[in-house]
Short mmCIF file of C-alpha atoms in Angstrom, two decimals:
data_model
loop_
_atom_site.label_atom_id
_atom_site.label_comp_id
_atom_site.label_asym_id
_atom_site.label_seq_id
_atom_site.Cartn_x
_atom_site.Cartn_y
_atom_site.Cartn_z
CA MET A 5 137.13 165.83 66.64
CA SER A 6 136.30 169.32 69.26
CA ASP A 7 138.98 171.13 66.59
CA HIS A 8 137.20 170.87 63.68
CA SER A 9 133.68 170.96 65.41
CA SER A 10 135.02 174.13 66.90
CA SER A 11 136.03 175.58 62.79
CA ASP A 12 132.85 174.38 62.16
CA GLU A 13 130.44 175.95 64.27
CA ASN A 14 132.35 179.67 63.62
CA GLU A 15 132.17 179.58 59.99
CA SER A 16 130.38 182.23 58.83
CA PRO A 17 126.91 180.94 57.15
CA GLU A 18 127.70 182.56 52.85
CA THR A 19 127.04 185.32 51.69
CA LYS A 20 122.95 186.42 50.02
CA LEU A 21 122.02 189.11 47.86
CA ARG A 22 118.54 190.08 47.03
CA ILE A 23 117.73 190.26 43.62
CA SER A 24 114.73 191.03 41.47
CA PHE A 25 113.86 188.95 38.20
CA ILE A 26 112.70 191.25 35.41
CA LEU A 27 111.61 189.88 31.68
CA SER A 28 113.67 191.51 29.35
CA PRO A 29 111.83 194.01 26.53
CA SER A 30 112.74 191.97 23.59
CA ILE A 31 111.23 188.93 24.74
CA ARG A 32 108.44 191.32 22.51
CA SER A 33 106.01 188.18 22.05
CA GLN A 34 102.70 188.40 24.21
CA THR A 35 102.99 184.17 24.52
CA GLN A 36 106.60 183.83 25.49
CA ARG A 37 106.65 186.14 28.23
CA GLU A 38 103.25 184.02 29.32
CA LEU A 39 104.94 181.71 29.69
CA LEU A 40 108.93 183.17 30.61
CA GLU A 41 107.58 185.78 33.02
CA LEU A 42 108.20 185.51 36.76
CA PRO A 43 106.98 188.23 39.92
CA THR A 44 109.84 190.55 40.32
CA GLU A 45 108.94 190.37 44.25
CA PRO A 46 112.70 189.98 46.06
CA ILE A 47 114.30 186.95 46.46
CA ALA A 48 117.90 186.18 48.03
CA VAL A 49 120.45 183.86 46.44
CA PRO A 50 123.77 183.37 46.86
CA ALA A 51 125.92 185.94 46.29
CA SER A 52 129.14 184.27 44.37
CA VAL A 53 126.06 182.80 42.44
CA ARG A 54 127.08 183.01 38.58
CA LYS A 55 125.24 182.54 35.67
CA THR A 56 124.28 178.92 35.66
CA GLY A 57 122.96 179.08 39.77
CA LEU A 58 120.66 181.94 38.35
CA SER A 59 119.45 179.71 35.17
CA ALA A 60 118.86 176.89 37.44
CA VAL A 61 116.61 179.24 39.57
CA VAL A 62 114.70 181.09 37.17
CA ASN A 63 113.64 177.60 35.49
CA HIS A 64 113.01 176.27 38.78
CA LEU A 65 111.04 180.01 39.43
CA LEU A 66 109.02 178.67 36.30
CA ASP A 67 107.85 174.93 37.25
CA ARG A 68 110.62 173.80 34.20
CA LYS A 69 113.55 170.86 34.44
CA VAL A 70 116.04 172.01 36.32
CA PRO A 71 119.34 170.54 34.84
CA LYS A 72 121.54 168.76 38.23
CA GLU A 73 125.68 168.01 37.20
CA ASP A 74 125.36 164.62 39.08
CA ASP A 75 122.54 162.41 39.47
CA ASP A 76 122.09 161.06 42.58
CA ASP A 77 121.70 157.52 41.39
CA ASN A 78 119.70 156.41 44.82
CA SER A 79 116.91 158.75 44.59
CA GLY A 80 113.34 157.92 44.18
CA ASP A 81 111.82 157.54 41.15
CA THR A 82 109.11 159.33 42.48
CA ASP A 83 111.43 162.38 41.37
CA GLU A 84 111.86 161.28 38.41
CA GLU A 85 108.06 160.75 37.17
CA ASP A 86 107.29 164.81 38.20
CA GLU A 87 110.44 165.80 36.60
CA SER A 88 109.26 163.83 33.50
CA GLU A 89 106.21 166.08 32.90
CA LYS A 90 107.13 170.00 33.66
CA LEU A 91 108.11 171.46 30.50
CA PRO A 92 112.38 171.58 29.65
CA ALA A 93 114.71 173.38 31.34
CA VAL A 94 115.67 176.71 28.84
CA PRO A 95 119.66 178.06 29.71
CA PHE A 96 119.31 182.12 30.19
CA ASP A 97 121.22 184.92 30.23
CA PHE A 98 120.57 187.65 32.09
CA LEU A 99 122.26 191.50 32.32
CA LEU A 100 123.00 193.33 34.91
CA ASN A 101 123.41 197.27 34.41
CA ASP A 102 122.73 196.67 30.85
CA LYS A 103 126.15 194.01 31.17
CA LEU A 104 126.05 190.14 30.29
CA LEU A 105 126.78 188.21 33.91
CA ARG A 106 129.97 186.87 33.03
CA LEU A 107 131.09 186.65 37.11
CA PRO A 108 129.43 185.61 40.65
CA LEU A 109 126.95 188.10 41.02
CA GLU A 110 128.99 190.33 43.79
CA SER A 111 131.55 190.55 41.92
CA ALA A 112 129.25 192.34 39.15
CA ALA A 113 127.60 194.48 41.08
CA ARG A 114 130.88 196.05 43.14
CA LYS A 115 132.48 196.07 39.23
CA GLU A 116 129.58 198.32 38.03
CA GLY A 117 129.60 200.29 41.29
CA LEU A 118 126.06 199.23 42.17
CA SER A 119 125.11 199.64 46.24
CA THR A 120 124.03 195.64 47.04
CA GLU A 121 121.92 198.20 49.76
CA ASN A 122 118.79 196.80 48.28
CA ALA A 123 117.75 194.09 45.28
CA LEU A 124 119.44 194.34 42.14
CA GLU A 125 118.07 194.11 39.08
CA LEU A 126 118.19 191.44 36.26
CA GLN A 127 117.05 191.21 33.20
CA TYR A 128 116.97 187.52 32.22
CA PHE A 129 115.73 186.10 28.19
CA PRO A 130 116.79 182.63 26.80
CA ALA A 131 119.95 181.91 25.98
CA ARG A 132 121.80 182.07 22.18
CA LEU A 133 122.36 177.84 21.62
CA PRO A 134 125.52 177.87 20.05
CA PRO A 135 126.01 177.37 16.18
CA LYS A 136 125.56 173.49 15.35
CA LYS A 137 127.26 172.28 11.27
CA GLU A 138 124.09 171.56 9.68
CA GLY A 139 124.69 171.56 5.82
CA GLU A 140 127.42 173.11 3.31
CA SER A 141 127.67 172.58 0.03
CA GLU A 142 129.46 170.48 -2.68
CA SER A 143 133.88 171.26 -2.70
CA LEU A 144 134.60 174.02 -5.23
CA PRO A 145 137.12 174.19 -8.08
CA ASP A 146 138.73 178.12 -5.86
CA TRP A 147 139.06 180.18 -2.77
CA ILE A 148 135.40 181.51 -2.11
CA THR A 149 136.14 185.31 -1.80
CA ALA A 150 132.47 187.18 -0.69
CA MET A 151 129.03 185.78 -0.47
CA ASP A 152 125.83 187.90 0.81
CA TYR A 153 122.45 185.55 1.35
CA ASN A 154 119.15 187.70 -0.22
CA ASN A 155 115.39 185.87 0.72
CA GLN A 156 113.77 187.49 -1.86
CA ALA A 157 115.55 186.21 -4.52
CA GLY A 158 112.22 182.85 -5.79
CA GLY A 159 112.44 179.54 -6.30
CA LYS A 160 111.46 176.89 -7.81
CA GLU A 161 107.90 175.22 -5.83
CA GLY A 162 108.99 173.52 -2.39
CA ASP A 163 111.78 175.53 -1.80
CA SER A 164 111.90 178.85 0.80
CA GLY A 165 112.98 180.73 -2.47
CA SER A 166 116.16 182.41 -0.44
CA ARG A 167 119.17 182.55 -2.42
CA LEU A 168 123.17 182.00 -1.07
CA PHE A 169 125.02 184.00 -3.17
CA THR A 170 129.22 183.45 -3.73
CA GLY A 171 131.58 185.61 -6.03
CA GLY A 172 134.63 182.80 -6.16
CA ALA A 173 138.37 183.59 -7.03
CA ASP A 174 137.54 182.02 -9.60
CA GLY A 175 135.82 184.90 -10.91
CA VAL A 176 132.82 182.62 -11.36
CA ILE A 177 129.30 183.90 -9.35
CA ARG A 178 127.06 181.08 -7.27
CA ALA A 179 123.78 181.38 -6.35
CA PHE A 180 122.71 179.04 -3.98
CA PHE A 181 119.11 177.00 -2.35
CA SER A 182 119.11 174.95 0.44
CA SER A 183 115.46 172.44 0.45
CA SER A 184 115.32 173.16 3.83
CA LYS A 185 116.49 174.76 7.53
CA GLY A 186 119.96 173.47 7.44
CA GLY A 187 120.05 171.77 5.27
CA ASP A 188 123.21 170.83 2.20
CA LEU A 189 123.47 173.63 -0.22
CA GLN A 190 122.49 172.89 -3.00
CA GLN A 191 123.53 175.19 -6.28
CA ALA A 192 120.92 176.98 -9.01
CA THR A 193 122.81 178.39 -11.53
CA SER A 194 126.45 180.03 -11.52
CA VAL A 195 128.22 182.34 -14.63
CA ALA A 196 131.57 182.92 -14.96
CA ALA A 197 131.51 187.17 -14.57
CA HIS A 198 135.07 188.42 -13.85
CA SER A 199 138.53 187.25 -15.32
CA GLY A 200 140.06 187.94 -12.01
CA PRO A 201 138.74 186.94 -8.70
CA ILE A 202 135.60 188.89 -7.41
CA LYS A 203 136.90 190.41 -3.95
CA CYS A 204 133.32 192.35 -3.32
CA LEU A 205 129.43 191.25 -3.27
CA SER A 206 125.89 192.51 -2.94
CA THR A 207 122.56 191.04 -3.40
CA SER A 208 118.97 193.54 -3.04
CA SER A 209 115.90 193.33 -5.18
CA ILE A 210 114.52 195.18 -7.59
CA GLY A 211 111.40 194.65 -10.25
CA GLY A 212 111.16 191.77 -8.57
CA LYS A 213 114.12 189.72 -9.22
CA THR A 214 117.53 189.76 -7.72
CA LEU A 215 120.43 191.57 -8.87
CA VAL A 216 123.59 191.21 -8.16
CA ALA A 217 126.75 193.29 -7.64
CA THR A 218 130.37 192.32 -7.99
CA GLY A 219 133.95 193.69 -7.70
CA SER A 220 136.91 192.00 -9.38
CA MET A 221 140.51 192.61 -9.45
CA ASP A 222 140.22 192.91 -12.92
CA GLN A 223 139.05 196.12 -11.69
CA THR A 224 135.62 195.85 -13.79
CA LEU A 225 132.10 196.53 -11.69
CA ILE A 226 129.34 194.57 -12.96
CA THR A 227 125.64 193.48 -12.05
CA HIS A 228 123.28 189.99 -13.27
CA LEU A 229 120.08 189.66 -12.06
CA TYR A 230 118.66 186.30 -11.66
CA GLN A 231 115.44 185.31 -11.02
CA ASN A 232 113.00 181.76 -10.14
CA ASN A 233 116.47 179.64 -10.50
CA LYS A 234 117.18 180.61 -13.77
CA SER A 235 120.59 181.91 -14.92
CA LEU A 236 122.24 184.83 -13.98
CA ASP A 237 121.89 187.71 -16.97
CA LEU A 238 124.94 190.17 -17.30
CA HIS A 239 122.72 193.09 -16.58
CA ALA A 240 124.83 196.34 -16.52
CA VAL A 241 128.67 197.33 -16.86
CA TYR A 242 129.61 200.60 -14.71
CA LEU A 243 132.78 202.66 -16.22
CA GLY A 244 134.98 205.02 -15.42
CA GLY A 245 134.89 205.09 -11.30
CA HIS A 246 137.48 203.43 -11.30
CA THR A 247 141.38 202.43 -12.28
CA ASN A 248 142.31 199.88 -9.33
CA SER A 249 141.13 196.20 -7.96
CA ILE A 250 137.28 197.09 -6.24
CA GLY A 251 137.27 195.97 -3.23
CA SER A 252 134.53 197.13 -1.51
CA VAL A 253 130.50 197.50 -2.81
CA VAL A 254 127.46 197.81 -1.54
CA LEU A 255 123.42 198.26 -2.74
CA SER A 256 120.84 199.87 -1.94
CA ASN A 257 117.23 199.30 -2.84
CA ASP A 258 114.43 202.35 -2.03
CA ASN A 259 111.13 201.09 -1.85
CA SER A 260 109.44 204.63 -1.69
CA PRO A 261 107.10 204.83 -4.93
CA GLY A 262 109.43 205.79 -7.81
CA GLY A 263 112.59 205.42 -5.80
CA LYS A 264 116.23 203.49 -7.40
CA THR A 265 118.88 201.48 -6.45
CA ILE A 266 121.58 202.91 -5.88
CA MET A 267 125.18 200.98 -5.44
CA ALA A 268 128.10 202.22 -4.10
CA SER A 269 132.04 200.55 -4.31
CA GLY A 270 135.02 201.45 -3.70
CA ASP A 271 138.94 200.65 -5.35
CA TRP A 272 142.49 199.86 -4.13
CA ASP A 273 143.43 203.61 -4.79
CA GLY A 274 140.95 204.52 -1.97
CA GLY A 275 138.79 205.53 -5.28
CA LEU A 276 134.21 205.84 -3.84
CA ALA A 277 132.38 206.19 -6.58
CA ILE A 278 128.18 206.57 -6.37
CA TRP A 279 125.83 204.90 -9.23
CA SER A 280 121.98 204.52 -9.88
CA VAL A 281 121.87 201.20 -11.71
CA PRO A 282 119.62 200.47 -14.01
CA SER A 283 115.71 199.45 -14.24
CA SER A 284 115.53 195.67 -14.88
CA SER A 285 112.35 195.47 -17.01
CA ASP A 286 113.90 196.82 -19.75
CA GLY A 287 117.33 198.57 -21.32
CA GLU A 288 115.94 202.15 -20.63
CA GLY A 289 118.34 203.25 -17.78
CA VAL A 290 117.52 205.40 -15.13
CA ASP A 291 120.55 207.94 -14.64
CA SER A 292 119.43 211.38 -14.44
CA THR A 293 122.47 212.51 -15.90
CA GLY A 294 121.09 211.09 -19.66
CA GLU A 295 125.03 209.55 -20.02
CA ASN A 296 124.20 205.89 -20.11
CA THR A 297 124.51 204.01 -23.26
CA THR A 298 122.63 200.98 -24.08
CA LYS A 299 124.05 198.16 -25.81
CA LYS A 300 123.22 195.08 -27.61
CA ARG A 301 124.80 191.35 -25.50
CA LYS A 302 125.90 188.62 -27.54
CA GLY A 303 125.99 185.59 -25.49
CA SER A 304 127.16 185.79 -21.74
CA LYS A 305 130.24 185.84 -20.26
CA GLY A 306 132.49 182.57 -19.86
CA GLY A 307 129.97 180.77 -21.12
CA ILE A 308 128.73 178.66 -18.29
CA ASP A 309 125.16 179.36 -18.15
CA LYS A 310 124.25 181.17 -21.62
CA SER A 311 121.34 183.17 -21.47
CA ASP A 312 118.60 181.85 -23.87
CA ASP A 313 118.19 185.51 -25.41
CA ASN A 314 121.44 186.05 -26.90
CA SER A 315 120.77 189.59 -27.52
CA ALA A 316 119.84 190.31 -23.86
CA THR A 317 120.04 194.00 -23.53
CA ILE A 318 122.58 195.32 -21.46
CA GLN A 319 123.61 199.00 -19.82
CA GLU A 320 127.07 200.80 -19.65
CA VAL A 321 126.94 203.32 -16.96
CA LYS A 322 128.83 205.52 -15.74
CA PRO A 323 129.21 207.34 -12.45
CA LEU A 324 126.83 209.77 -9.99
CA GLN A 325 129.48 211.32 -8.65
CA SER A 326 133.22 209.91 -8.40
CA ILE A 327 135.50 210.91 -5.40
CA LYS A 328 139.26 210.54 -3.83
CA ALA A 329 137.79 209.19 -0.27
CA HIS A 330 140.66 207.44 1.26
CA ALA A 331 144.46 207.25 0.70
CA SER A 332 144.61 203.30 0.00
CA ASN A 333 141.31 200.57 -0.11
CA ILE A 334 138.50 200.78 0.79
CA SER A 335 137.74 197.05 2.29
CA GLY A 336 133.95 198.33 3.38
CA LEU A 337 130.89 200.39 2.82
CA ALA A 338 127.63 200.29 4.65
CA TRP A 339 124.61 202.55 3.85
CA GLY A 340 123.82 205.24 6.27
CA TYR A 341 120.50 204.09 8.99
CA ASN A 342 118.45 206.59 8.81
CA GLY A 343 114.99 205.01 9.72
CA SER A 344 111.81 203.79 8.60
CA SER A 345 108.30 205.46 6.75
CA ASN A 346 105.32 204.42 8.66
CA ASP A 347 104.58 201.95 5.86
CA GLY A 348 107.26 199.98 6.64
CA SER A 349 109.10 200.73 3.48
CA SER A 350 112.98 202.41 3.37
CA SER A 351 114.04 205.31 1.91
CA ALA A 352 116.71 206.29 0.07
CA PRO A 353 120.06 206.99 2.17
CA THR A 354 122.33 210.48 2.80
CA THR A 355 124.76 208.65 4.56
CA LEU A 356 128.09 206.09 3.58
CA LEU A 357 130.03 204.88 6.09
CA THR A 358 133.65 203.45 4.92
CA GLY A 359 136.43 201.71 6.40
CA SER A 360 139.18 201.93 5.28
CA TRP A 361 143.23 200.05 5.05
CA ASP A 362 144.41 203.24 5.71
CA HIS A 363 142.69 203.19 9.23
CA GLY A 364 140.25 205.34 8.29
CA LEU A 365 136.52 205.21 8.49
CA LYS A 366 134.39 207.71 7.19
CA VAL A 367 130.85 209.65 7.20
CA TYR A 368 129.98 210.64 3.70
CA ASP A 369 127.06 212.83 2.47
CA THR A 370 125.84 211.09 -1.01
CA THR A 371 124.31 214.27 -1.74
CA ARG A 372 127.33 216.87 -1.90
CA MET A 373 129.83 213.74 -1.79
CA ASP A 374 130.89 216.09 1.68
CA CYS A 375 132.97 214.17 4.35
CA ILE A 376 131.17 214.83 7.72
CA LEU A 377 133.08 212.48 9.59
CA THR A 378 135.95 211.17 10.12
CA LEU A 379 137.28 208.92 12.90
CA ASN A 380 141.34 207.42 13.01
CA GLY A 381 142.19 204.28 14.55
CA SER A 382 145.10 202.23 15.16
CA ARG A 383 144.62 199.32 12.60
CA VAL A 384 144.01 198.22 8.85
CA VAL A 385 140.41 197.67 8.87
CA THR A 386 139.24 195.11 6.94
CA SER A 387 135.80 195.05 7.45
CA LEU A 388 132.87 196.78 8.20
CA SER A 389 129.44 195.87 8.95
CA ARG A 390 126.91 198.71 10.57
CA CYS A 391 124.30 197.49 12.96
CA SER A 392 120.82 196.99 11.71
CA ASN A 393 119.25 199.93 14.01
CA SER A 394 121.83 202.46 14.38
CA ASN A 395 125.23 203.91 12.80
CA VAL A 396 126.82 201.65 15.29
CA VAL A 397 129.62 199.97 12.35
CA ALA A 398 132.31 196.78 13.74
CA THR A 399 134.99 196.79 12.12
CA SER A 400 136.85 193.08 11.41
CA SER A 401 140.89 194.00 11.67
CA PRO A 402 145.07 191.84 11.53
CA ASP A 403 145.15 191.96 15.30
CA CYS A 404 143.16 189.55 15.64
CA THR A 405 140.78 191.97 17.32
CA VAL A 406 137.12 193.51 16.79
CA ARG A 407 135.96 196.69 16.99
CA LEU A 408 132.78 198.93 17.94
CA TRP A 409 132.52 202.43 16.39
CA ASP A 410 129.84 205.00 17.09
CA MET A 411 129.20 206.59 13.51
CA ARG A 412 126.07 208.64 14.68
CA THR A 413 126.60 212.30 13.92
CA ASN A 414 124.69 215.08 15.37
CA GLY A 415 122.99 215.50 11.95
CA GLU A 416 123.50 219.11 11.20
CA GLY A 417 126.95 217.99 8.77
CA SER A 418 129.66 219.01 10.69
CA GLY A 419 131.06 215.59 12.81
CA GLY A 420 129.24 215.78 15.90
CA GLY A 421 129.54 212.24 16.47
CA SER A 422 130.89 209.89 19.43
CA GLY A 423 133.72 208.15 17.56
CA MET A 424 133.48 205.38 20.29
CA ASP A 425 136.33 202.87 19.59
CA LYS A 426 135.02 199.65 21.90
CA SER A 427 137.66 196.90 21.40
CA LEU A 428 136.00 193.70 21.92
CA ARG A 429 138.27 191.17 23.89
CA GLN A 430 141.28 189.74 21.78
CA SER A 431 139.59 185.67 20.78
CA HIS A 432 141.03 185.53 18.21
CA LYS A 433 144.77 183.83 16.83
CA SER A 434 144.99 184.96 13.18
CA TRP A 435 143.53 187.98 10.95
CA VAL A 436 139.96 188.69 11.60
CA SER A 437 138.48 188.69 7.73
CA GLY A 438 135.33 189.39 7.69
CA VAL A 439 132.70 190.71 10.19
CA GLN A 440 128.25 190.87 10.11
CA TRP A 441 125.73 192.18 12.15
CA SER A 442 122.78 189.64 12.65
CA PRO A 443 119.79 191.25 10.69
CA THR A 444 117.34 190.52 13.66
CA ASP A 445 119.69 191.11 16.49
CA PRO A 446 121.01 194.75 17.39
CA PHE A 447 123.23 193.71 19.79
CA VAL A 448 124.93 190.46 17.93
CA LEU A 449 127.50 189.95 15.47
CA ALA A 450 129.72 187.27 13.72
CA SER A 451 133.02 187.46 12.61
CA THR A 452 135.14 184.58 10.58
CA SER A 453 139.11 184.76 10.75
CA HIS A 454 141.57 182.85 9.22
CA ASP A 455 142.69 181.44 11.87
CA GLY A 456 139.37 178.80 10.38
CA THR A 457 137.18 179.94 13.66
CA LEU A 458 133.07 181.46 13.27
CA LYS A 459 132.69 183.60 16.64
CA VAL A 460 129.27 184.85 17.83
CA TRP A 461 129.85 187.80 19.92
CA ASP A 462 126.96 190.08 21.97
CA ILE A 463 128.51 193.26 22.32
CA ARG A 464 127.07 192.96 25.90
CA SER A 465 130.24 191.23 27.27
CA SER A 466 133.58 191.66 25.84
CA LEU A 467 134.13 187.88 25.37
CA PRO A 468 132.51 185.60 22.69
CA LEU A 469 128.77 184.31 23.35
CA HIS A 470 130.42 180.48 21.15
CA THR A 471 133.45 179.93 18.78
CA VAL A 472 133.16 176.52 16.52
CA LYS A 473 135.15 175.12 13.95
CA ALA A 474 133.97 176.90 10.85
CA VAL A 475 136.75 174.74 7.98
CA ASN A 476 137.03 170.81 8.13
CA LYS A 477 140.47 170.60 8.03
CA LYS A 478 143.46 172.34 9.69
CA GLY A 479 144.91 175.24 8.81
CA GLU A 480 142.18 175.73 6.56
CA LYS A 481 141.41 180.08 6.58
CA ALA A 482 137.75 181.32 7.16
CA LEU A 483 137.40 184.41 4.44
CA CYS A 484 134.04 185.65 4.66
CA LEU A 485 130.33 184.92 6.39
CA THR A 486 126.66 185.90 6.06
CA PHE A 487 123.92 185.87 8.15
CA GLY A 488 120.96 183.86 6.69
CA ASP A 489 118.15 183.19 7.83
CA GLY A 490 118.34 181.70 11.77
CA VAL A 491 121.93 180.54 9.62
CA ILE A 492 124.95 181.51 9.56
CA TYR A 493 127.57 181.09 6.74
#
């Protein structure tokens, strides 16, 4: 007994660190800031505390419920009644030196080279909750190989007007809607657009309608128009830009007065083409070259959803520019970030970001079609997505890895980008088939893989935030993804 007592007396008290809680500037709602903001005076916490413990501290200081790991059966009813009157607990995440806290506090401070003599500043914000399955469509006859979400597609009374457009290995474009957020998807319409598998799909709003561009292994590139739950009507056919399978396509809508819709496409041989998309109001082309031709369409291709107007006018469009951009398949395209004007409208992009199976990423000046930045990687690029507020892009690869690249240039056209290649922790177990940046949060992206999983990442940590099963059966592959309004498809 004496030896045990002696050892207890010799134990040193647990080391503590002083910290200051700072509410993250990303919380912009004044109401939410008033509910979550804490005084910035330093407090002492155990040096070994982790994210969960700090979250409990913040909830306690906010006078919210504090989740307990073990309930005490002998506790009185008074404490339970007091807890029931409090607001529910909020799980929080924390930033130390702009990095998500994933280690014990003292270990993280040492890793970042921070002195513990002074109070450590911890930014806190509500943690992103893990995705959960809320709805699905009926089984389709073939693989979904491409998809895009458009929240301005328009719809019948009672739904949000948002649509999920998919391209299938059967060559069919399908439009889906959900009557409620997270509800089961219902098919609005479909059209057999191609004779081969669709490899890429992009949407944009044009003239109050939704423009849907698709490229296929049958070497065709076409656009359809969709409006108010009606059929997908063939709009234009794009000829002369490619002689192989179309692997990537991206639309850009210039909302400035007199602006035009521009489209870029890439093929299996590394060919890149820029197109001016005809207007949606009539058959008159908008290509400044004047080389477009107009033809009458007799019925809808494939015959799934035929238009009421069997003599609808379509355009045959020739490329504005066409070059050999890469040595192999161009698997990802994104328009460069150029900010917004004061009235919130976007202007025509002046740069185009490309990724290829030749392991390279490039930035092209679209006015001259000059390559102003080249980054050479070590792996095939299977998909590419740009951050919502910069030219930092994420790419996926067959080696189970998601990578980040800084493709910002110095504005002089001489290729002054930093060329950052930051690999997130290898977490997938198979070919990463798609990566998509959140349209609302510049720190969050999602990836999907042939291992059948969906992973959500915050780029301030090399580890994924969440991993969920994306398929119903073992062995099934997840081929593509896109963000919706608060959901991931």
